[in-house]
Coordinates of C-alpha atoms in Angstrom, one line a residue:
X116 CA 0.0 0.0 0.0
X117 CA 1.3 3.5 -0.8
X118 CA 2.2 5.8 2.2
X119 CA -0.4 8.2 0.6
X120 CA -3.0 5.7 0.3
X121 CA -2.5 3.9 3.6
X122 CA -2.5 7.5 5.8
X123 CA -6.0 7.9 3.9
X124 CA -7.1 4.1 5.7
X125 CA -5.3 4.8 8.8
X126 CA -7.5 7.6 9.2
X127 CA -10.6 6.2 8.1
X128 CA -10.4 3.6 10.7
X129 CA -9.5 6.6 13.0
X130 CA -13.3 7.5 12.4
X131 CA -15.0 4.6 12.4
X132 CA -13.2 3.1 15.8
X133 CA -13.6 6.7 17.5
X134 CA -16.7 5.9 20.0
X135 CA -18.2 8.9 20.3
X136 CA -18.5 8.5 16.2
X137 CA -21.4 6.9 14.1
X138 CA -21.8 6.5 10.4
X139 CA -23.4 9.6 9.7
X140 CA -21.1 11.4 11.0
X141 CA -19.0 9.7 9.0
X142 CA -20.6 11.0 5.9
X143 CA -20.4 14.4 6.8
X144 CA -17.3 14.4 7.9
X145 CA -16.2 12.8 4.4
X146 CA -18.7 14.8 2.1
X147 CA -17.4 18.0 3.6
X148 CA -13.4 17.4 3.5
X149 CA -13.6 14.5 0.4
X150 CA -10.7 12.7 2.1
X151 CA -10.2 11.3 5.5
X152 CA -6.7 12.3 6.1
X153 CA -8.0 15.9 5.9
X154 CA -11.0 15.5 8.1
X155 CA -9.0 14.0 10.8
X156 CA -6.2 16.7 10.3
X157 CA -9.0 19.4 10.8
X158 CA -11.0 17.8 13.9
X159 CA -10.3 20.7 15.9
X160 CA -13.1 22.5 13.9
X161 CA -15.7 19.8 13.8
X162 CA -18.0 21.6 16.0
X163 CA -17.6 24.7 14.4
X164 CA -18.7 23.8 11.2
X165 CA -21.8 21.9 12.3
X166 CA -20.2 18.7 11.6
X167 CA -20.1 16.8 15.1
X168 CA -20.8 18.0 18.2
X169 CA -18.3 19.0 21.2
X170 CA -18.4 15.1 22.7
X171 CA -17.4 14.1 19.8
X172 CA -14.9 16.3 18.6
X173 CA -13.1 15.8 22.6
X174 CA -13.7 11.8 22.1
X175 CA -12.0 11.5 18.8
X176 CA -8.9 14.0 20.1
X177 CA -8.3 11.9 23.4
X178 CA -7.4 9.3 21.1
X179 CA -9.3 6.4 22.2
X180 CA -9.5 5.1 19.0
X181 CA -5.9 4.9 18.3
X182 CA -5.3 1.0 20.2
X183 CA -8.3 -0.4 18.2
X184 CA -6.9 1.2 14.5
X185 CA -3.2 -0.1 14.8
X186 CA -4.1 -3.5 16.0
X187 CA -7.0 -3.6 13.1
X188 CA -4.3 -2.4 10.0
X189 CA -1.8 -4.6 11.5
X190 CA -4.4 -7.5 11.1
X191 CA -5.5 -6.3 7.8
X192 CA -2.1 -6.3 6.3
X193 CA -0.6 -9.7 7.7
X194 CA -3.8 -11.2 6.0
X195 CA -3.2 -9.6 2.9
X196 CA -6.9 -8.1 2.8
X197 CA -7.8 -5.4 -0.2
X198 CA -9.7 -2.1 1.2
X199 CA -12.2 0.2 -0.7
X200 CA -11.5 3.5 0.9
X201 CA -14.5 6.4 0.9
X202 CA -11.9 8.0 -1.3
X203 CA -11.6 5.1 -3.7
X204 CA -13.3 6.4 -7.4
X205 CA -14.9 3.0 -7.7
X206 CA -16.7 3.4 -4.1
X207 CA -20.4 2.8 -5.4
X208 CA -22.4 5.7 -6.2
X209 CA -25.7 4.3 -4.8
X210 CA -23.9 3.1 -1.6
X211 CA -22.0 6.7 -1.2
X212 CA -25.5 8.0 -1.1
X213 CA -27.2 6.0 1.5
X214 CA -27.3 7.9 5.2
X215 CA -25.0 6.0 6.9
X216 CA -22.3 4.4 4.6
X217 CA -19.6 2.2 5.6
X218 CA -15.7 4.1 5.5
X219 CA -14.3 1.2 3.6
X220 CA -14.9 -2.0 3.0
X221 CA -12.6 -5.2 2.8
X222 CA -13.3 -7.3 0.2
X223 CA -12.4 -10.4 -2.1
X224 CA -13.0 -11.3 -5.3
X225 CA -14.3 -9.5 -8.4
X226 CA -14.4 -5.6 -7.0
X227 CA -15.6 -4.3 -10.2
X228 CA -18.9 -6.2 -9.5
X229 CA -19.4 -3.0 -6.9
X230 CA -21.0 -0.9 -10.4
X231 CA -23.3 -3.3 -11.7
X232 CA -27.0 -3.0 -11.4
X233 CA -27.7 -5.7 -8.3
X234 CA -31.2 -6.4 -6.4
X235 CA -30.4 -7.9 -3.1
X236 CA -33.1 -11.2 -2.2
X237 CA -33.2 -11.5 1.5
X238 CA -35.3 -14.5 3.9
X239 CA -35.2 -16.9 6.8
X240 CA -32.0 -19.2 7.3
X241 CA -34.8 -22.0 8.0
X242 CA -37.2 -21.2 5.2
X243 CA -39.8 -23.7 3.6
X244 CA -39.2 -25.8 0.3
X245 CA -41.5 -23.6 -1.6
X246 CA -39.3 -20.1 -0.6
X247 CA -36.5 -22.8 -1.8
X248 CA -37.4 -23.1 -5.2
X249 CA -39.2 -19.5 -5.4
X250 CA -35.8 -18.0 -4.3
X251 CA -33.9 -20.8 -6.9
X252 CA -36.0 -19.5 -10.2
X253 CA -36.3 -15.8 -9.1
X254 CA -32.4 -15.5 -8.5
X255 CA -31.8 -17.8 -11.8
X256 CA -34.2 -15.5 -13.9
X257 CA -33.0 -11.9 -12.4
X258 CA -29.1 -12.9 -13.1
X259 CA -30.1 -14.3 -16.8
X260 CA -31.5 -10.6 -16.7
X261 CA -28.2 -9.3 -16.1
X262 CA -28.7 -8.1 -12.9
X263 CA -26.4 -9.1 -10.1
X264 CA -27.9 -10.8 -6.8
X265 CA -27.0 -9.2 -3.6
X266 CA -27.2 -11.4 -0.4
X267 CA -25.9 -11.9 3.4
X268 CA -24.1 -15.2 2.9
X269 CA -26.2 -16.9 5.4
X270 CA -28.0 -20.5 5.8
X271 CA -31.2 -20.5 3.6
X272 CA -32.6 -18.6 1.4
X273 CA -29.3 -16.0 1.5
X274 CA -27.6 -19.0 0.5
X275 CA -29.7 -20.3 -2.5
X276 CA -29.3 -16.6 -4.2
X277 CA -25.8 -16.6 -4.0
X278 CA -26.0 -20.6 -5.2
X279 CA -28.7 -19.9 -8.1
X280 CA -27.4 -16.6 -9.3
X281 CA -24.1 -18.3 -9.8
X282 CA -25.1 -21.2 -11.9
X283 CA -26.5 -19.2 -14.7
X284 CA -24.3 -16.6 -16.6
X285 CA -24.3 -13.8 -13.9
X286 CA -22.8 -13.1 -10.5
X287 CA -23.4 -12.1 -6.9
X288 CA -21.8 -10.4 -4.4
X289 CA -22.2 -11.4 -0.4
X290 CA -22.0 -8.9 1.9
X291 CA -20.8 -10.4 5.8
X292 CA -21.5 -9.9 9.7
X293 CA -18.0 -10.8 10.2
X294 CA -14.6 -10.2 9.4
X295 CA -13.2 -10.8 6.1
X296 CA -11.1 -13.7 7.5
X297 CA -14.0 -16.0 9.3
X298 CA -16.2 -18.1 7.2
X299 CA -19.3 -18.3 8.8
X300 CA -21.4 -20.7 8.4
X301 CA -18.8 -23.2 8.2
X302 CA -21.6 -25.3 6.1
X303 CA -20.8 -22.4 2.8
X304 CA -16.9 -23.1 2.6
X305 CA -18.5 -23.9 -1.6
X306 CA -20.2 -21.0 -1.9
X307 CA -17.0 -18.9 -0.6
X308 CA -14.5 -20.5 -3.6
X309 CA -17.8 -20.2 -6.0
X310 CA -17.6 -16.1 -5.0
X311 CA -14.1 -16.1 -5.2
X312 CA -14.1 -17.1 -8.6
X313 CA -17.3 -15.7 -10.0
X314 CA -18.5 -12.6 -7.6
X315 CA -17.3 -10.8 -4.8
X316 CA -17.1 -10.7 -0.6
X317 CA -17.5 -7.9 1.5
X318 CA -17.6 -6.6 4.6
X319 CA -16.9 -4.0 6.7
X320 CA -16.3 -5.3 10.2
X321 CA -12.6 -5.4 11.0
X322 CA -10.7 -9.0 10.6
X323 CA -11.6 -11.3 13.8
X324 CA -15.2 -10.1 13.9
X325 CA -17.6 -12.3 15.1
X326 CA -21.0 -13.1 13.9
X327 CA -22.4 -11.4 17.3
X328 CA -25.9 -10.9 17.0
X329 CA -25.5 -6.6 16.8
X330 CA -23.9 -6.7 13.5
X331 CA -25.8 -7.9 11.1
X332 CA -28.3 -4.8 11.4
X333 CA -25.1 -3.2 10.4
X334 CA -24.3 -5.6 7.3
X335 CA -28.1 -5.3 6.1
X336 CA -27.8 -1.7 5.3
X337 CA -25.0 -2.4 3.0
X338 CA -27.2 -5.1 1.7
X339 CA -29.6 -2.8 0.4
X340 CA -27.2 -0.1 -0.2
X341 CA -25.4 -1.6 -2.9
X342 CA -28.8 -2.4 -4.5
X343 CA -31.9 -1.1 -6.5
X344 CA -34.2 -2.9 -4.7
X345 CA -34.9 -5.8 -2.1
X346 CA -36.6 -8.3 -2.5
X347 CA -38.0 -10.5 0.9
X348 CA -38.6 -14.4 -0.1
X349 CA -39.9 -15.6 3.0
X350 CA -39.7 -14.2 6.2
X351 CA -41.9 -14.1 9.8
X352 CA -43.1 -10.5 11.1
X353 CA -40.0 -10.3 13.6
X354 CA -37.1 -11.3 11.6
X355 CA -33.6 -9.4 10.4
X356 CA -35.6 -9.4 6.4
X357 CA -38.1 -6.9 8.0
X358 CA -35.2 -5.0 9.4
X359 CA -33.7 -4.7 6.1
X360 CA -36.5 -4.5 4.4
X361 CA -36.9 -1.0 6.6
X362 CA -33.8 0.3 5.7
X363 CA -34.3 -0.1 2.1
X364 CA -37.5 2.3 3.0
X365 CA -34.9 4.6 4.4
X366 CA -32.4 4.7 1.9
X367 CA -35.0 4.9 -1.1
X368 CA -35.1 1.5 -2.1
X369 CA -37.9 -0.5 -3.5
X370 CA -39.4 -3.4 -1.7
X371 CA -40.5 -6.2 -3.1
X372 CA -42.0 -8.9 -1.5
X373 CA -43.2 -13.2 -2.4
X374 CA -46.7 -14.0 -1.4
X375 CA -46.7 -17.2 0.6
X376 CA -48.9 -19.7 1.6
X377 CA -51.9 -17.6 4.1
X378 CA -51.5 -20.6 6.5
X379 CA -47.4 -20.3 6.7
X380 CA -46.0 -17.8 9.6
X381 CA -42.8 -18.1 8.3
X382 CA -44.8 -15.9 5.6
X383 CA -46.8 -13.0 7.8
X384 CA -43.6 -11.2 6.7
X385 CA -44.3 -11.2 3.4
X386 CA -47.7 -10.5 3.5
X387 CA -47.5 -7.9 6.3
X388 CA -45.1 -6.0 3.6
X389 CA -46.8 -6.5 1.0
X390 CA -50.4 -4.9 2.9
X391 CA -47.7 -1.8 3.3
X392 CA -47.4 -1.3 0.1
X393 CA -44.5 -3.3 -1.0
X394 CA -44.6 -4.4 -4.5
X395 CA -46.4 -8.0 -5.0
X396 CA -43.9 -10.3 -7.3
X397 CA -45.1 -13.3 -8.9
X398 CA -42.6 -13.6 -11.8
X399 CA -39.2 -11.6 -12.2
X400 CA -41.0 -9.3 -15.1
X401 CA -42.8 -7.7 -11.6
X402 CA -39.3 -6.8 -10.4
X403 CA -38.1 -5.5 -13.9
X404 CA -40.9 -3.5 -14.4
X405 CA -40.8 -1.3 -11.3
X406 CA -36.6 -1.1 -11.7
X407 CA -36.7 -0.1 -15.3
X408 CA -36.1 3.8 -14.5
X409 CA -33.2 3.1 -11.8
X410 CA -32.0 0.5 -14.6
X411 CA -31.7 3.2 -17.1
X412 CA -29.6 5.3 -14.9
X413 CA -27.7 2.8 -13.8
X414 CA -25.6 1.9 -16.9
X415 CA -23.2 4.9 -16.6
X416 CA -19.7 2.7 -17.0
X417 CA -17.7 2.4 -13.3
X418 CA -14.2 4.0 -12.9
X419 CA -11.2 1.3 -13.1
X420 CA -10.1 0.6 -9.1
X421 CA -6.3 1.3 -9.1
X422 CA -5.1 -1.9 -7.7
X423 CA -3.8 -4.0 -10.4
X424 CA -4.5 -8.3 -9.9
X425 CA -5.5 -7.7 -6.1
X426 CA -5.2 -10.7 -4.3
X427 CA -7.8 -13.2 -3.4
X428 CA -8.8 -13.7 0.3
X429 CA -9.4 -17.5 1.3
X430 CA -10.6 -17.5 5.4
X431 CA -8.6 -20.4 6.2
X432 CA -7.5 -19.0 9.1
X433 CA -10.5 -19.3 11.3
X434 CA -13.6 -21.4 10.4
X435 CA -16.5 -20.8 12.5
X436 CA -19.4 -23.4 13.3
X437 CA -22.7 -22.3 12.8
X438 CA -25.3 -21.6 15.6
X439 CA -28.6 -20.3 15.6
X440 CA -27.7 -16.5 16.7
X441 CA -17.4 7.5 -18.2
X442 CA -17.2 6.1 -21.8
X443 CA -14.4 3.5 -22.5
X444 CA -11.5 4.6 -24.5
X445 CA -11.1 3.1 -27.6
X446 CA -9.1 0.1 -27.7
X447 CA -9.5 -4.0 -26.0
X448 CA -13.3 -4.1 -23.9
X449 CA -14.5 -6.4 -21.4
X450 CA -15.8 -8.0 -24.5
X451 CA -12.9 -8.1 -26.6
X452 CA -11.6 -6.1 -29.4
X453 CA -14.2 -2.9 -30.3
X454 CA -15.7 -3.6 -34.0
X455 CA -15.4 -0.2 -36.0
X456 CA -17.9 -0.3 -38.5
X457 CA -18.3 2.7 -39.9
X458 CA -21.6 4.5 -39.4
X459 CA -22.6 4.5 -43.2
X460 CA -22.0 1.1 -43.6
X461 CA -25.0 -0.2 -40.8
X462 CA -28.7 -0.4 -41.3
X463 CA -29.9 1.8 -39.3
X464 CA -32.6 0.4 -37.0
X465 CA -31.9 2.4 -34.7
X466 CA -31.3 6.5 -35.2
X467 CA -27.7 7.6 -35.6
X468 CA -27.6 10.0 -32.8
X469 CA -29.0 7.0 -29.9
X470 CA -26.0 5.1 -31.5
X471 CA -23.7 7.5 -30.8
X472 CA -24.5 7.6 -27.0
X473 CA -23.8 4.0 -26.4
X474 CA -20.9 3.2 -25.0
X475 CA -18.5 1.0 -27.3
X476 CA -19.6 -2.9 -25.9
X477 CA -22.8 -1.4 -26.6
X478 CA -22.3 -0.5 -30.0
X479 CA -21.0 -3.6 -30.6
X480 CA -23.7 -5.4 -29.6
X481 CA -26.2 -3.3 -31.4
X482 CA -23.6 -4.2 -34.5
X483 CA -24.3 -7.9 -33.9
X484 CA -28.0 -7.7 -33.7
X485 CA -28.0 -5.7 -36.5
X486 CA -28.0 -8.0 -39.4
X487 CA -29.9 -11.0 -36.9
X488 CA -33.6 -11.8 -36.3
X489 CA -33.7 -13.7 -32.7
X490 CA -30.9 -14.7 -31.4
X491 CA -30.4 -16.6 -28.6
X492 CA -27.9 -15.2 -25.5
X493 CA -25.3 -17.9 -25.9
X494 CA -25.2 -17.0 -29.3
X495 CA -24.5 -13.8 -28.9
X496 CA -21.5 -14.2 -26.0
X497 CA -20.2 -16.7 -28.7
X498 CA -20.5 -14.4 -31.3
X499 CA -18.9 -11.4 -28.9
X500 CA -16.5 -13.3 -27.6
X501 CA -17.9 -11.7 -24.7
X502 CA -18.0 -12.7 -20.6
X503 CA -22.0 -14.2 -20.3
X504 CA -22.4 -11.6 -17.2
X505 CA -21.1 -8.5 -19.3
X506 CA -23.8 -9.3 -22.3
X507 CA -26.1 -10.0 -20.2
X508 CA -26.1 -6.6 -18.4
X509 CA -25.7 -5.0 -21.7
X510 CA -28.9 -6.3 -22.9
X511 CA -30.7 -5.3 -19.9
X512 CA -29.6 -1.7 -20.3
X513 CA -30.5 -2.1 -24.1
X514 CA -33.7 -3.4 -22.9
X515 CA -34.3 -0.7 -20.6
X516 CA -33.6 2.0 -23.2
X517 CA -36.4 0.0 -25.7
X518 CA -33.4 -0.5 -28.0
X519 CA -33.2 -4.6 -27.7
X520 CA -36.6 -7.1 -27.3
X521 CA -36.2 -10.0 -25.1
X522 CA -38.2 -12.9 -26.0
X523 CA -39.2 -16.2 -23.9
X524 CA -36.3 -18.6 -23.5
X525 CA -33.9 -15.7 -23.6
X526 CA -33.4 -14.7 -27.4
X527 CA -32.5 -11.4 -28.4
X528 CA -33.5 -9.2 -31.3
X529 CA -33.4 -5.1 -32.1
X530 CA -36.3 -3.2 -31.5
X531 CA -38.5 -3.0 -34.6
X532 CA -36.8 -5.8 -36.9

């Protein structure tokens, strides 16, 4: 880590281990002064610019915090763990926007997962064979849709949506009560190699966390942060899904949530939200529908992170039992080389001026319909030379911009051909 880079995480971790501290002070603190380093250098005037009060400003200048930080960045480098820092340009957007945001996050896997469009599915660790397969088609049918599925890594139904999602051509990211190095539940030592290689692992508890029962409030707002929506499977009235299903109410999120059987409680949940207003689903079109504007806006491209082949974290160290408790540049794409074809030389189906707002994987996609009637998704990665989860999310944003049809058994055409 550069000494710039790793004075901006020493003092992040100064704010988020300072007691007297809280993430929204956090976010002031960081929206005010962009950088940690300079918040911390300027705590002295805290109070006098309305950004913490006089507790806090004494708290974090006795230095209580500074046992807690050392011990953690010692941790965090003899384990080789990779940060996101506040200051980071691919810190998410939608996350950076929430009220109370993490300061970093440590994480595994593929980071640049962190900009695609993701709906989180949430529901009981003991949940009924029907939430089983209802979570196994919903999750298969929303990452088909190019939509990455967001869960907490837990027994269940957390556990089918990570599963589901990444047996079909998309990906998931799983965000943790713990820290980076405990693999908790023991039972998902699979699903951890399967993100490793496929999505990505978050979390933003320090290394040596334990699954105590007061985090995973915490985790579920990063649950729902990093997503459009949520989407509750199954779940009883007083369960941690209702709690996140809360705070995606707070942060602006929709809600979403799976009828169940009327004689089920593990299903008052579900219907309870759904009497609030949250949005009945019965097939994934229901969720697509009611996303379609966030979708839209969503396909701005995500700045490149600056860490070049980051490592990949493997919790060997501790396992725990579980318990009840802008444009691209010209040039090589995630899809391969950018075809050029001049604009003269296409049929236009669609007007010149959209297709000069699509971003090049875009216009090379449009290029490949161009000339097709239906074509079928594995066709098209085939013919792309393409990663399935990169088309994928390309048609979606096609889709959502009316440019590309989706047909049953997921063929692919141009609008109007």
């Amino acid at each position: 880590m550069q000494p710039e880079r790793r004075d901006e995480y020493l003092a992040s971790l100064a704010l988020r281990n300072s007691g007297g501290l809280g993430p929204r002070t956090w976010k002031r603190l960081l929206e005010h002064f962009g950088r940690a380093v300079v918040a911390v250098e300027h705590a002295g005037q805290w109070h006098d610019l309305g950004l913490a009060r006089k507790n806090q400003v004494r708290e974090f200048l006795i230095g209580s915090w500074r046992t807690a930080t050392d011990q953690e960045a010692r941790a965090a480098q003899d384990k080789g763990m990779e940060v996101l820092l506040w200051s980071d340009p691919d810190y998410p957007t939608i996350l950076r926007r929430i009220p109370n945001p993490p300061a970093l996050l440590y994480l595994t896997g593929d980071r640049g997962l962190l900009g695609s469009p993701a709906l989180a599915l949430v529901g009981s660790r003991k949940c009924s064979r029907y939430g089983m397969e209802a979570v196994r088609s919903i999750s298969r049918e929303v990452s088909r849709a190019g939509i990455c599925v967001v869960s907490g890594f837990a027994a269940g139904i957390d556990r089918q949506a990570h599963v589901s999602a990444l047996e079909e051509i998309g990906s998931s990211i799983a965000v943790l009560g713990t820290g980076l190095d405990l693999l908790y539940p023991a039972a998902n030592k699979d699903l951890w190699l399967r993100l490793l290689r496929q999505g990505l692992i978050v979390t933003e508890f320090a290394p040596g966390t334990r699954p105590d029962a007061v985090n995973f409030p915490h985790r579920n707002r990063i649950i729902s942060g990093l997503s459009l929506g949520v989407l509750v499977v199954e779940a009883a009235v007083r369960s941690g899904s209702l709690i996140t299903a809360s705070i995606a109410l707070e942060q602006g999120r929709e809600v979403f949530a799976l009828p169940g059987p009327v004689n089920m409680e593990s299903y008052d949940g579900c219907h309870h939200l759904i009497r609030q207003g949250a949005t009945l689903v019965r097939t994934v079109e229901d969720i697509l529908t009611e996303l379609r504007p966030q979708l839209v806006d969503a396909r701005a491209p995500v700045t490149p992170h600056s860490v070049s082949n980051p490592p990949t974290f493997d919790p060997h160290v501790i396992v725990m039992k579980s318990t009840d408790s802008s444009k691209d540049m010209p040039g090589d794409s995630p899809m391969g080389p950018i075809s050029t074809v001049p604009p003269d030389s296409r049929d236009i189906s669609i007007d010149e001026r959209t297709f000069q707002t699509l971003n090049p994987d875009e216009q090379r996609l449009v290029n490949f319909l161009e000339h097709r009637d239906k074509v079928h998704i594995d066709d098209i990665c085939n013919g792309l030379d393409g990663e399935p989860s990169r088309v994928s999310t390309l048609l979606l944003l096609l889709e959502m911009r009316s440019l590309v049809m989706r047909y049953p058994g997921m063929y692919y055409s141009l609008c109007g051909r």
